[in-house]
Amino acid sequence: MSSLTDYIQWYAEFSFYEKPFNEVDNVILSTLTYYNYDLKGSERPLSLRRCVTNSTENDAFLRAAYNSRRFGSMMVSDFEEKFSRDTAVQFAAMKFHLYDNVYYIAFRGTDNSLVGWKEDFVMSYRITEGQSLAVKYLERVIEDDKEYIVGGHSKGGNLALYGACHISEEKRRRIIHIYNNDGPGLCPEVSDVTLADKVKDRTTVILPRYCIFGKIFAHDIPDTRIVTSSLEGINQHDPISWGVEHGKLDIAEDFDPKSVWLNGVADKWLDDVEPAEREALVNSVFAVAESRGAETYTEALKLDVDGVEDLLKNVVESDSLKAVAKIPEKVLFGDLVERLKTGKLAKFVNANQLVEGIIFTVIGILMAIFSDRSFQIIITILLGGIVVFQLVYTVRKLHESRWNFARERTRVYIFVVIATLFAIILVKQDALFIIGSGMAGGWLLIIAYRSFLAFRQSKKRDFAYWKNVVKSIVYTGCGVFIILAPSETAQWFMLVLGGLMAIDGISAIIYSVIEANEKYSAKYNTLKEKVKIKK
């Protein structure tokens, strides 16, 4: 497999008149947008060799393009760039002159700046300034007597597609082709995705085998090509790694199974998380890096203990924990949880606390009666249930994929890990206590935190208010104790905890009955008043 650099050297002495523009040239021009250009004060186009300002000493790709007749002597014009931390925009576009009346308009993708990465995530919940600039740029530079090819890599591919979809019909007619090189599509909650249908017959999407970014908000584009890469995993997003054979892209047969699985998880997560939740999560995550002075993506990843603590604090305070929790939920359970949430049972459970009260009461009584072994039994049943569910779910997914074990490899790995943990706790009692106490303690602390939020948000100090105050204190103590306490204390602790849970459950049942009675009494009185008025 050869590279883009090899292609440039092969075609170095051929102009676009001698060797017409093709898909590989598109990738090269999209990649050249990542370099710096100096066209300030110039009223006429300059050759790439004269206006690119990056050093070619340690960059084989740029050095090959710089020294070639095909790309080095190519004229560049209309370079526009904008960078702003305040509005989260990292934008650049330029126009390459191919033939007499044919031009390639290229949009720059995401660079290493933190602003650029934030802008990528902002695309998931609102129109970005970069997308608006792309439309204005195309409206300005497209002339009525010329033809244009529009493209870009990564975010640049999205800008090319978004811009072509949103310009006037008169300008759009001048665009003969669009290239989206591993860039996201149009977010359905933000843009009218049917606009992509207007240009899909003259659009080409190029994606690496391990594709993540280009599958986000993907559209049904007939001309979609999968290209090989010299790198592994997510690094295949780098277009310089894409393969070339005989002057064309080296096409692969199918996507990497691991990336297909990740795409499925990402799609389901995006379907479940509203744009407002995405915005809160993005702001909470990037606020930490920005507050610590990080300016690049690389710097943002270098978080110390305080940075991690600040990140967790921001996620919790912005109420983004629910959105984050949906990621492992989608990994383990797919869309099963969502189906349960939208079923008839969910509507009943959300209407009152009766079911929660019954569950707490039953568990509490069982824990009090079988206090010597209840801890082991409950945790074993819980983990066993997870193993059985994951087995059934994995087999179902394998059956749907016609037993394509390579495609479902990651899902099989998850089942193997869970089953291994379950086998360990069955054989080693110490492992059961360690894993079980961690799960139980975490569960109790979550209940305590929910109760804390409930009484903090309560507007009146009624029975529910004081119940949540007591629950937040008691369950915090219980959660911390079960995590830290030795196994010898498990028996009497489970007895006490079982009693507390039974009392909690019974009080929840009583309160739900009172609440339901008040609600239906109010409805009955309202109906009675309406009948009186009619009479």
XYZ file of C-alpha atoms in Angstrom:
535
model
C 0.000 0.000 0.000
C 1.340 3.415 -1.002
C 0.690 6.807 0.598
C -0.451 10.315 -0.336
C 3.192 11.392 -0.339
C 3.996 8.642 -2.859
C 1.118 9.822 -5.046
C 2.403 13.421 -4.998
C 5.835 12.216 -6.102
C 4.353 10.091 -8.898
C 2.252 12.969 -10.228
C 4.759 15.705 -9.360
C 5.359 16.918 -12.911
C 1.799 16.591 -14.196
C -0.553 19.568 -14.127
C -4.308 19.127 -13.723
C -4.657 19.613 -17.453
C -2.429 16.589 -18.078
C -3.722 14.392 -15.235
C -7.274 15.448 -14.325
C -8.379 16.058 -10.747
C -9.447 12.914 -8.861
C -10.445 11.676 -5.400
C -6.835 11.498 -4.166
C -6.222 15.137 -5.142
C -9.300 15.972 -3.069
C -7.800 14.342 0.023
C -4.463 16.105 -0.539
C -6.039 19.560 -0.929
C -8.199 18.994 2.162
C -5.069 18.065 4.102
C -3.143 21.102 2.861
C -5.681 23.356 4.607
C -4.115 22.425 7.958
C -0.962 24.423 7.133
C -0.473 28.167 7.559
C -0.740 30.601 4.667
C 0.213 34.241 4.210
C -1.964 35.965 1.630
C -2.407 39.225 3.514
C -2.072 42.304 1.346
C -2.086 40.264 -1.848
C -4.808 41.222 -4.322
C -3.993 38.369 -6.686
C -3.572 34.606 -6.229
C -0.186 33.263 -5.180
C 1.283 29.818 -5.740
C 1.184 27.424 -2.796
C 4.977 27.458 -2.815
C 4.987 31.225 -2.254
C 2.242 31.548 0.379
C 2.578 28.466 2.617
C 4.587 29.428 5.702
C 5.239 26.080 7.380
C 8.713 24.585 7.327
C 9.131 21.593 5.009
C 12.256 20.243 6.712
C 10.501 17.689 8.941
C 7.279 17.221 6.996
C 7.606 14.786 4.089
C 4.037 15.359 2.902
C 4.343 19.152 2.729
C 7.856 18.950 1.260
C 6.606 16.711 -1.563
C 3.667 19.036 -2.306
C 5.872 22.148 -2.041
C 8.428 20.823 -4.544
C 5.925 19.398 -7.048
C 4.677 21.191 -10.103
C 1.172 19.783 -9.588
C 0.637 21.281 -6.129
C 3.551 23.624 -5.473
C 2.739 25.830 -8.453
C -1.006 25.684 -7.856
C -2.522 29.130 -7.287
C -4.198 29.823 -3.940
C -6.597 32.677 -3.220
C -9.403 33.895 -0.934
C -7.753 32.570 2.213
C -9.978 33.381 5.195
C -9.309 32.506 8.822
C -11.058 33.192 12.125
C -10.233 32.022 15.630
C -12.148 33.054 18.755
C -12.298 31.529 22.228
C -15.368 33.599 23.120
C -17.547 32.173 20.354
C -15.756 28.800 20.061
C -14.829 29.154 16.408
C -11.766 27.787 14.616
C -12.354 28.374 10.917
C -10.266 28.551 7.768
C -11.084 28.237 4.065
C -9.262 28.783 0.792
C -9.659 28.402 -2.945
C -7.299 26.294 -5.091
C -7.192 26.979 -8.851
C -7.415 23.699 -10.806
C -8.254 24.640 -14.392
C -9.269 27.832 -16.184
C -12.774 27.916 -14.724
C -12.733 25.105 -12.146
C -11.743 25.631 -8.504
C -11.507 23.495 -5.376
C -12.826 25.245 -2.243
C -11.351 23.631 0.855
C -12.421 24.026 4.493
C -9.975 23.319 7.300
C -10.838 20.631 9.827
C -10.133 20.598 13.549
C -6.611 21.518 14.582
C -5.015 20.822 17.979
C -6.570 23.883 19.624
C -9.004 23.363 22.491
C -11.355 25.836 20.788
C -11.453 23.688 17.663
C -12.315 20.549 19.620
C -15.014 22.339 21.583
C -16.558 23.566 18.329
C -16.838 19.946 17.157
C -18.987 19.077 20.167
C -21.018 22.281 19.889
C -22.193 20.998 16.481
C -24.304 18.431 18.343
C -26.662 20.990 19.875
C -26.612 24.214 17.813
C -25.421 25.806 14.589
C -21.822 26.900 15.078
C -20.299 30.174 13.957
C -17.987 28.138 11.721
C -20.976 26.694 9.856
C -22.437 30.182 9.402
C -19.060 31.427 8.139
C -18.916 28.527 5.644
C -22.224 29.628 4.114
C -21.103 33.272 3.905
C -17.749 32.226 2.416
C -19.347 30.190 -0.376
C -21.848 32.944 -1.129
C -18.953 35.399 -1.460
C -16.382 33.458 -3.513
C -18.610 31.449 -5.890
C -18.925 33.254 -9.225
C -21.670 32.696 -11.776
C -19.391 31.831 -14.714
C -17.190 29.264 -12.921
C -17.506 25.739 -11.505
C -16.485 24.542 -8.073
C -15.615 21.413 -6.145
C -16.116 21.834 -2.391
C -14.492 19.640 0.233
C -12.774 19.266 3.549
C -11.557 16.765 6.106
C -13.180 16.094 9.501
C -14.979 19.275 10.591
C -13.967 20.704 7.204
C -16.056 17.997 5.535
C -19.037 18.990 7.658
C -18.546 22.666 6.729
C -18.380 21.748 3.035
C -21.633 19.790 3.266
C -23.396 22.313 5.510
C -22.340 25.261 3.363
C -23.392 23.604 0.102
C -26.784 22.721 1.587
C -27.536 26.212 2.912
C -26.401 28.578 0.155
C -28.783 29.951 -2.441
C -29.927 27.663 -5.240
C -28.233 29.931 -7.783
C -24.839 29.490 -6.090
C -25.423 25.781 -5.436
C -25.809 25.140 -9.166
C -22.172 26.198 -9.639
C -20.979 23.351 -7.351
C -20.238 20.277 -9.450
C -19.114 18.008 -6.579
C -18.796 17.839 -2.770
C -16.280 15.751 -0.812
C -16.820 14.951 2.855
C -13.623 13.277 4.032
C -14.441 11.560 7.357
C -16.515 14.483 8.591
C -19.823 14.416 10.529
C -23.131 14.950 8.793
C -25.869 17.432 9.699
C -27.261 17.187 13.241
C -30.999 16.380 12.891
C -31.985 18.428 15.968
C -30.210 21.503 14.575
C -30.429 21.373 10.770
C -32.969 20.347 8.192
C -31.338 17.057 7.166
C -33.550 16.796 4.069
C -31.321 19.496 2.554
C -28.630 16.831 2.154
C -30.918 15.084 -0.343
C -30.500 18.049 -2.697
C -26.770 17.404 -3.046
C -26.311 13.696 -2.248
C -26.088 12.668 -5.918
C -23.014 14.888 -6.361
C -21.466 14.101 -2.960
C -18.710 11.624 -2.160
C -18.058 10.481 1.409
C -14.640 8.946 2.125
C -14.173 7.099 5.426
C -11.325 5.048 6.940
C -11.912 1.437 8.028
C -11.871 2.452 11.690
C -14.357 5.257 11.377
C -15.809 7.240 14.284
C -16.163 10.906 13.280
C -17.524 10.343 9.781
C -20.338 8.105 11.084
C -21.746 10.765 13.433
C -25.063 12.057 12.031
C -24.268 10.121 8.848
C -26.523 10.508 5.801
C -27.465 7.960 3.158
C -24.958 9.009 0.503
C -24.775 6.466 -2.371
C -21.124 7.268 -3.183
C -19.537 6.287 0.148
C -16.062 4.748 0.033
C -14.037 2.978 2.717
C -10.285 3.521 2.492
C -7.418 1.576 4.034
C -4.946 3.176 6.434
C -1.392 2.559 7.613
C -2.403 3.360 11.220
C -4.538 1.558 13.786
C -7.736 2.491 15.624
C -8.910 6.067 15.846
C -5.566 7.283 14.412
C -6.931 6.271 10.991
C -8.778 9.606 11.060
C -5.475 11.170 9.905
C -5.817 11.459 6.091
C -2.047 11.287 5.535
C -2.281 7.634 6.639
C -4.830 6.724 3.936
C -3.733 4.239 1.331
C -3.282 4.780 -2.413
C -2.951 2.165 -5.147
C -2.425 2.825 -8.872
C -3.295 6.497 -8.583
C -6.564 5.870 -6.724
C -7.592 5.419 -3.102
C -6.989 1.899 -1.800
C -10.558 0.771 -1.084
C -11.359 -1.616 1.797
C -14.240 -4.086 1.777
C -15.836 -3.164 5.113
C -15.459 -1.182 8.333
C -13.471 -2.427 11.303
C -15.937 -4.385 13.538
C -14.768 -2.517 16.675
C -15.635 0.844 15.143
C -19.044 -0.464 14.001
C -19.853 -1.395 17.592
C -18.712 2.000 18.891
C -20.807 3.739 16.237
C -23.859 1.828 17.444
C -23.263 2.888 21.054
C -22.680 6.515 20.024
C -25.834 6.610 17.881
C -28.014 5.239 20.682
C -26.469 7.653 23.193
C -27.129 10.644 20.925
C -30.714 9.457 20.391
C -31.322 9.413 24.156
C -29.544 12.647 25.137
C -31.348 15.884 24.345
C -29.434 18.857 22.826
C -29.746 20.766 26.117
C -28.135 17.845 27.975
C -25.330 17.694 25.389
C -24.706 21.421 25.837
C -24.534 21.144 29.628
C -22.101 18.224 29.389
C -19.839 19.938 26.828
C -19.703 23.158 28.835
C -18.971 21.358 32.106
C -16.126 19.318 30.589
C -14.420 22.124 28.667
C -14.827 24.622 31.527
C -12.283 22.628 33.552
C -9.623 22.686 30.827
C -10.253 26.373 30.099
C -10.065 27.355 33.770
C -6.673 25.641 34.040
C -5.233 27.576 31.114
C -5.186 24.743 28.565
C -5.108 26.012 24.993
C -4.613 22.767 23.099
C -6.285 19.378 23.071
C -3.008 17.803 24.233
C -2.738 20.148 27.240
C -6.376 19.507 28.175
C -5.704 15.773 28.541
C -2.974 16.389 31.139
C -5.218 16.606 34.194
C -3.811 16.157 37.695
C -5.830 14.964 40.708
C -7.328 18.420 41.243
C -8.292 18.599 37.588
C -10.097 15.252 37.706
C -11.893 16.362 40.869
C -12.957 19.623 39.209
C -14.170 17.682 36.174
C -16.346 15.365 38.281
C -17.654 18.330 40.275
C -18.624 20.213 37.125
C -20.348 17.186 35.614
C -22.405 16.625 38.776
C -23.261 20.302 39.326
C -24.329 20.788 35.702
C -26.690 17.810 36.067
C -24.756 16.020 33.312
C -24.220 12.856 35.347
C -27.379 11.358 33.867
C -26.090 11.931 30.329
C -22.682 10.426 31.185
C -24.317 7.417 32.852
C -26.101 6.599 29.600
C -22.765 5.708 27.985
C -22.095 2.515 30.026
C -25.847 1.849 29.971
C -25.735 1.723 26.158
C -22.567 -0.397 26.221
C -24.113 -3.043 28.476
C -27.831 -2.987 27.713
C -28.287 -1.317 24.314
C -31.801 0.078 23.969
C -33.429 -2.283 26.503
C -33.450 0.303 29.317
C -35.044 2.891 27.031
C -37.795 0.444 26.094
C -38.499 -0.214 29.762
C -38.620 3.524 30.480
C -41.239 4.111 27.787
C -43.403 1.101 28.637
C -46.656 0.990 30.577
C -44.883 -0.094 33.772
C -42.686 3.010 33.668
C -45.721 5.280 33.461
C -47.195 3.616 36.529
C -43.940 3.723 38.507
C -43.405 7.388 37.701
C -46.934 8.198 38.864
C -46.317 7.173 42.501
C -43.856 5.532 44.859
C -45.847 2.368 45.437
C -43.585 -0.006 43.486
C -40.411 1.435 45.055
C -41.980 1.043 48.506
C -42.956 -2.594 47.871
C -39.447 -3.435 46.581
C -37.744 -1.803 49.571
C -40.116 -3.542 51.991
C -39.580 -7.011 50.498
C -35.777 -6.609 50.319
C -35.690 -5.210 53.860
C -37.686 -8.096 55.316
C -35.552 -10.699 53.504
C -32.363 -9.024 54.719
C -33.629 -8.956 58.309
C -34.730 -12.631 58.246
C -31.649 -13.994 56.440
C -29.122 -11.507 57.818
C -26.332 -14.075 58.058
C -26.339 -14.863 54.336
C -28.540 -12.168 52.773
C -25.589 -10.098 51.613
C -24.065 -12.964 49.638
C -27.444 -14.113 48.283
C -28.523 -10.659 47.073
C -25.221 -9.838 45.381
C -24.981 -13.312 43.817
C -28.519 -13.108 42.439
C -27.914 -9.566 41.155
C -24.676 -10.421 39.361
C -26.116 -13.716 38.141
C -29.046 -11.839 36.632
C -26.646 -9.479 34.846
C -24.672 -12.432 33.466
C -27.816 -14.187 32.193
C -29.132 -10.988 30.640
C -25.797 -10.218 28.967
C -25.608 -13.779 27.623
C -29.105 -13.560 26.101
C -28.420 -10.066 24.736
C -25.080 -11.121 23.204
C -26.584 -14.227 21.590
C -29.434 -12.119 20.173
C -26.979 -9.625 18.661
C -24.876 -12.453 17.223
C -28.004 -13.967 15.687
C -28.985 -10.591 14.169
C -25.501 -10.284 12.649
C -25.742 -13.871 11.303
C -23.138 -15.064 13.807
C -20.520 -12.554 12.712
C -18.221 -12.989 15.734
C -15.680 -10.536 14.337
C -18.261 -7.751 14.155
C -19.629 -8.462 17.663
C -16.215 -9.124 19.178
C -16.371 -6.271 21.708
C -19.816 -7.347 22.921
C -18.481 -10.884 23.435
C -15.518 -9.469 25.390
C -17.913 -7.655 27.739
C -19.828 -10.871 28.406
C -16.597 -12.788 29.068
C -15.428 -10.150 31.580
C -18.779 -10.125 33.437
C -18.995 -13.924 33.457
C -15.400 -14.149 34.740
C -16.160 -11.759 37.612
C -19.236 -13.810 38.498
C -17.207 -17.026 38.485
C -14.583 -15.458 40.768
C -17.132 -14.378 43.397
C -18.712 -17.841 43.400
C -15.365 -19.479 44.157
C -13.730 -16.838 46.373
C -15.810 -15.540 49.255
C -13.464 -12.609 49.862
C -13.987 -11.477 46.286
C -17.761 -11.683 46.790
C -17.580 -9.447 49.845
C -15.249 -6.902 48.204
C -17.276 -6.612 44.984
C -20.585 -6.832 46.794
C -19.754 -4.240 49.435
C -18.603 -1.853 46.739
C -21.829 -2.312 44.745
C -24.070 -2.103 47.798
C -22.229 0.901 49.214
C -22.372 2.740 45.918
C -26.092 1.990 45.572
C -26.822 3.309 49.076
C -24.822 6.474 48.427
C -26.780 7.062 45.206
C -30.054 6.712 47.156
C -28.689 9.167 49.732
C -27.714 11.659 47.047
C -31.131 11.432 45.348
C -32.829 12.000 48.701
C -30.544 14.979 49.357
C -31.479 16.560 46.013
C -35.169 15.849 46.676
C -35.323 17.704 49.991
C -33.118 20.541 48.710
C -35.555 21.113 45.836
C -38.675 20.715 47.978
C -40.761 23.902 48.360
C -42.626 22.806 51.488
C -41.604 20.979 54.649
C -44.076 18.105 54.605
C -43.719 14.384 55.329
C -41.782 13.789 52.094
C -39.325 16.554 52.968
C -38.409 15.125 56.396
C -38.399 11.576 55.026
C -35.763 12.566 52.461
C -33.725 14.437 55.065
C -33.540 11.314 57.235
C -32.861 9.043 54.211
C -29.985 11.189 52.992
C -28.292 11.053 56.417
C -28.970 7.387 57.214
C -28.119 5.974 53.788
C -24.932 8.040 53.561
C -23.767 6.511 56.838
C -24.781 3.015 55.742
C -23.091 3.374 52.363
C -19.800 4.559 53.828
C -19.904 1.890 56.535
C -20.483 -1.067 54.206
C -17.617 0.077 51.957
C -15.132 0.455 54.838
C -16.299 -2.143 57.383
C -14.728 -5.647 57.705
C -16.669 -8.756 56.684
C -17.191 -9.844 60.341
C -19.728 -7.036 60.823
C -21.845 -8.022 57.809
C -24.416 -10.102 59.727
C -25.585 -7.531 62.271
C -25.205 -4.711 59.753
C -27.523 -6.460 57.269
C -30.036 -6.959 60.080
C -30.062 -3.247 60.887
C -30.059 -2.200 57.221
C -32.894 -4.624 56.444
C -34.996 -3.099 59.199
C -34.311 0.413 57.952
C -35.193 -0.518 54.365
C -38.422 -2.204 55.500
C -39.431 0.924 57.433
C -38.491 3.088 54.448
C -40.506 0.885 52.091
C -43.589 0.817 54.327
C -43.491 4.614 54.708
C -43.203 4.968 50.914
C -46.271 2.723 50.452
C -48.292 4.706 53.001
C -47.240 8.012 51.462
C -48.056 6.823 47.917
C -51.535 5.730 49.057
C -52.138 9.104 50.753
C -50.816 10.935 47.691
C -53.003 8.907 45.322
C -56.034 9.435 47.557
C -55.492 13.208 47.554
C -55.045 13.246 43.778
C -58.199 11.251 43.057
C -60.191 13.178 45.683
C -59.216 16.404 43.925
C -60.292 14.959 40.572
C -63.576 13.742 42.084
C -64.342 17.152 43.634
C -63.513 18.907 40.359
C -65.811 16.564 38.445
C -68.570 17.053 41.038
C -68.316 20.839 40.688
C -68.576 20.568 36.904
C -71.735 18.443 37.263
C -73.269 21.039 39.607
C -72.525 23.834 37.155
C -74.186 21.941 34.294
C -77.294 21.334 36.378
